[in-house]
Coordinates of C-alpha atoms (C1' of nucleotides) in Angstrom, one line a residue:
Chain U
M1 CA 14.4 -133.8 100.8
S2 CA 14.6 -132.1 104.1
H3 CA 16.6 -129.4 102.5
S4 CA 14.2 -126.8 103.7
G5 CA 16.0 -123.6 103.5
G6 CA 16.9 -121.9 100.3
R7 CA 17.6 -118.7 102.0
S8 CA 20.3 -118.0 99.6
G9 CA 20.7 -118.6 95.9
Q10 CA 23.8 -120.7 96.2
P11 CA 23.5 -123.9 98.2
A12 CA 27.1 -123.6 99.1
V13 CA 26.3 -120.7 101.2
R14 CA 24.2 -122.9 103.3
D15 CA 27.3 -124.7 104.6
S16 CA 29.3 -121.6 105.0
Y17 CA 29.2 -118.5 107.0
S18 CA 29.8 -115.1 105.5
L19 CA 31.9 -112.4 107.0
L20 CA 31.9 -108.9 106.0
V21 CA 35.3 -107.2 105.8
L22 CA 35.2 -103.5 105.7
N23 CA 37.8 -100.8 105.7
V24 CA 39.9 -102.7 103.3
S25 CA 42.1 -100.9 100.8
F26 CA 40.8 -100.3 97.3
R27 CA 43.5 -102.4 95.8
T28 CA 43.2 -105.2 98.3
T29 CA 42.2 -108.4 96.5
A30 CA 40.8 -111.7 97.6
D31 CA 44.2 -113.2 97.1
D32 CA 45.5 -110.9 99.7
L33 CA 42.8 -111.8 102.2
L34 CA 42.8 -115.5 101.4
P35 CA 46.0 -116.3 103.2
L36 CA 45.1 -113.9 105.9
F37 CA 41.7 -115.3 106.7
D38 CA 42.8 -118.8 105.9
R39 CA 45.0 -118.8 108.9
C40 CA 42.0 -118.4 111.2
G41 CA 40.0 -121.2 109.7
R42 CA 38.8 -122.9 106.6
V43 CA 37.8 -120.3 104.1
V44 CA 35.2 -121.5 101.7
D45 CA 35.3 -118.6 99.3
I46 CA 36.1 -115.0 99.2
Y47 CA 34.2 -112.5 97.1
I48 CA 34.9 -108.8 96.7
P49 CA 32.1 -106.7 95.0
R50 CA 33.6 -104.5 92.4
D51 CA 32.3 -101.8 90.2
R52 CA 31.1 -103.1 86.9
R53 CA 32.0 -99.9 85.2
T54 CA 35.4 -99.3 86.4
G55 CA 36.1 -102.7 88.0
D56 CA 37.7 -101.3 91.1
S57 CA 37.0 -102.7 94.5
R58 CA 34.5 -100.9 96.6
G59 CA 36.5 -101.2 99.7
F60 CA 35.0 -104.2 101.3
A61 CA 35.0 -108.0 100.9
F62 CA 33.1 -111.0 101.9
V63 CA 34.8 -114.0 103.4
R64 CA 33.0 -117.3 103.8
Y65 CA 34.0 -119.7 106.5
K66 CA 33.1 -123.3 106.8
Y67 CA 32.4 -123.0 110.5
E68 CA 31.1 -120.3 112.6
D69 CA 33.5 -120.7 115.4
E70 CA 36.3 -120.1 112.9
A71 CA 34.5 -117.1 111.6
Q72 CA 34.1 -115.7 115.0
K73 CA 37.7 -116.2 115.7
A74 CA 38.6 -114.4 112.5
V75 CA 36.4 -111.6 113.5
D76 CA 38.2 -111.3 116.8
K77 CA 41.6 -111.9 115.4
L78 CA 41.6 -110.2 112.0
D79 CA 39.2 -107.4 113.1
G80 CA 41.3 -104.3 113.6
R81 CA 44.3 -105.7 112.0
P82 CA 46.1 -103.4 109.6
V83 CA 45.9 -104.7 106.1
D84 CA 47.7 -103.0 103.2
G85 CA 48.4 -100.2 105.7
R86 CA 44.8 -99.8 106.9
N87 CA 42.9 -101.5 109.7
I88 CA 40.2 -103.8 108.4
M89 CA 36.9 -104.4 110.2
V90 CA 35.6 -108.0 110.2
Q91 CA 32.0 -108.7 111.2
F92 CA 29.3 -111.1 110.4
A93 CA 27.4 -110.4 107.2
K94 CA 23.7 -110.1 107.0
Y95 CA 23.6 -112.4 104.0
G96 CA 24.0 -116.1 104.3
P97 CA 23.0 -118.9 106.7
N98 CA 24.1 -116.9 109.6
A99 CA 21.2 -114.6 108.8
E100 CA 19.1 -116.8 111.0
R101 CA 20.6 -115.2 114.0
I102 CA 20.1 -111.8 112.5
H103 CA 16.8 -110.3 112.8
K104 CA 16.1 -107.3 110.5
G105 CA 19.7 -106.3 110.5
R106 CA 20.0 -106.8 114.2
I107 CA 21.9 -109.6 115.6
V108 CA 19.7 -111.6 117.9
E109 CA 22.7 -113.5 119.2
E110 CA 24.3 -112.1 122.3
V111 CA 27.4 -110.1 121.6
S112 CA 30.6 -112.0 122.3
K113 CA 31.7 -109.3 124.6
S114 CA 31.9 -105.6 124.6
R115 CA 32.9 -105.6 121.0
G116 CA 31.1 -102.4 120.2
Q117 CA 29.3 -103.5 117.1
S118 CA 27.9 -100.1 116.7
R119 CA 30.5 -98.3 114.7
S120 CA 29.3 -94.8 114.4
H121 CA 26.1 -92.9 113.8
S122 CA 27.5 -91.2 110.8
P123 CA 25.2 -91.0 107.8
R124 CA 26.1 -93.5 105.1
R125 CA 26.7 -92.4 101.5
R126 CA 26.3 -94.2 98.3
Y127 CA 28.9 -95.3 96.0
R128 CA 31.6 -92.8 95.1
D129 CA 30.6 -93.2 91.5
D130 CA 27.8 -90.7 91.8
Y131 CA 29.9 -87.8 91.1
R132 CA 30.6 -89.1 87.6
D133 CA 27.0 -89.9 86.9
R134 CA 26.0 -86.4 87.9
G135 CA 28.2 -85.2 85.1
Y136 CA 25.8 -85.8 82.3
R137 CA 22.8 -86.1 84.5
D138 CA 23.2 -82.6 85.7
D139 CA 22.5 -81.4 82.2
Y140 CA 19.3 -83.2 82.0
R141 CA 18.2 -82.1 85.4
D142 CA 19.0 -78.6 84.5
R143 CA 17.0 -78.7 81.4
D144 CA 14.1 -80.3 83.2
Y145 CA 14.4 -77.9 86.0
R146 CA 14.3 -74.9 83.6
R147 CA 11.3 -76.3 81.8
S148 CA 9.6 -77.2 85.1
R149 CA 10.1 -73.7 86.3
S150 CA 8.4 -72.3 83.3
R151 CA 5.2 -74.2 83.9
S152 CA 5.4 -73.5 87.6
A153 CA 3.2 -70.7 88.9
E154 CA 4.9 -67.4 89.5
R155 CA 3.4 -67.2 93.0
Y156 CA 5.2 -70.4 94.0
E157 CA 8.3 -69.2 92.4
N158 CA 8.3 -66.3 94.8
E159 CA 8.9 -68.7 97.6
R160 CA 11.3 -70.8 95.6
Y161 CA 13.2 -67.7 94.7
Q162 CA 15.4 -68.1 97.8
E163 CA 16.1 -71.7 97.0
R164 CA 16.6 -71.1 93.4
D165 CA 19.0 -68.3 94.0
N166 CA 20.9 -70.3 96.5
R167 CA 21.0 -73.2 94.3
S168 CA 21.9 -71.2 91.3
R169 CA 25.0 -69.9 92.9
S170 CA 25.8 -73.4 94.1
R171 CA 26.0 -74.7 90.6
S172 CA 27.7 -71.8 89.1
I173 CA 29.7 -69.4 91.2
S174 CA 29.0 -66.6 88.7
P175 CA 28.2 -66.2 85.0
D176 CA 31.4 -64.3 84.7
Y177 CA 33.2 -67.3 86.0
D178 CA 32.6 -69.2 82.8
K179 CA 33.6 -66.2 80.8
R180 CA 36.8 -65.9 82.6
H181 CA 37.6 -69.4 81.7
G182 CA 37.2 -68.5 78.1
K183 CA 34.2 -70.7 77.5
N184 CA 31.8 -67.9 77.2
G185 CA 29.0 -70.2 78.0
R186 CA 29.3 -71.8 74.6
S187 CA 31.9 -73.4 72.5
P188 CA 31.8 -71.8 69.1
A189 CA 35.1 -73.3 68.3
R190 CA 33.4 -76.7 68.2
R191 CA 32.9 -78.8 65.1
S192 CA 29.9 -77.9 63.1
G193 CA 29.0 -81.6 63.0
T194 CA 29.0 -81.8 66.8
Q195 CA 26.5 -79.0 66.9
S196 CA 24.0 -80.9 64.9
R197 CA 24.1 -83.7 67.4
S198 CA 23.9 -81.2 70.2
Y199 CA 20.4 -80.2 69.1
S200 CA 19.4 -83.8 68.7
P201 CA 16.4 -84.7 70.9
T202 CA 18.2 -87.9 71.7
P203 CA 21.4 -87.9 73.8
P204 CA 24.5 -89.3 72.1
S205 CA 24.5 -93.0 72.9
R206 CA 27.9 -94.3 73.9
P207 CA 29.3 -96.9 71.6
R208 CA 29.1 -99.5 74.3
D209 CA 28.6 -102.3 71.7
D210 CA 31.8 -104.0 71.1
R211 CA 30.2 -106.6 69.0
S212 CA 32.1 -107.3 65.8
P213 CA 30.0 -107.0 62.7
R214 CA 31.9 -109.8 61.1
S215 CA 31.9 -112.5 63.8
R216 CA 28.2 -112.8 64.2
S217 CA 27.9 -116.4 65.2
P218 CA 30.9 -117.4 67.3
S219 CA 29.2 -120.6 68.2
N220 CA 29.5 -122.0 64.7
Chain A
dG1 C1' 45.3 -89.9 90.1
dT2 C1' 41.0 -89.0 93.6
dT3 C1' 37.3 -91.4 97.9
dG4 C1' 36.4 -94.2 103.2
dA5 C1' 30.5 -95.4 105.1
dG6 C1' 28.8 -99.8 104.1
dC7 C1' 26.4 -105.6 103.2
dG8 C1' 27.6 -109.6 97.8
dT9 C1' 28.2 -112.5 92.7
dT10 C1' 27.6 -116.6 88.6

DNA sequence: GTTGAGCGTT
């Protein structure tokens, strides 16, 4: 009854403290961290968020400890220790039961010592998978941008002329640059069938469906 | 094949 709480989806988290491990190698797995953090205390579980598209590690992991004292010890012991050739950073996570001591991302609890929780004031970036998403998204944006510019008033365009020019050169160094590459802006050597789909109003959907047409009901 | 600040899933 008096299980008032439910701060986290999993009840197991209630009896465990989460630690955030950063600066871990991209190929470091939980199995590699398990024996490492297990030496500092009882590790309940270790989870490493991975990309659902590629499946590669993002470079950080979450280690859950049964007790906070052990977690704190792991932070002080494993924090700054070279793993897989790189120093890892261990600190308390904002998610979990220990969040009670964290107020809006700021730890209300007194710092153990001069640990320097503040890492750096460097701006944080998103996942490194953005560059690949921009690949096809850039085409859509370009089309929208061109259409948007048509409807835009000419007077405003005058001011945007600077930005547009600057941006235009940013995307393409020069129209001749493509010609030098032999692309000539278009690919006439393409398949005629491909051209049909190119003019299709709907973008080519990726055959993400791996469902087998034959095995429709695997349950029965 | 790449990268390097951050806060998570069934």
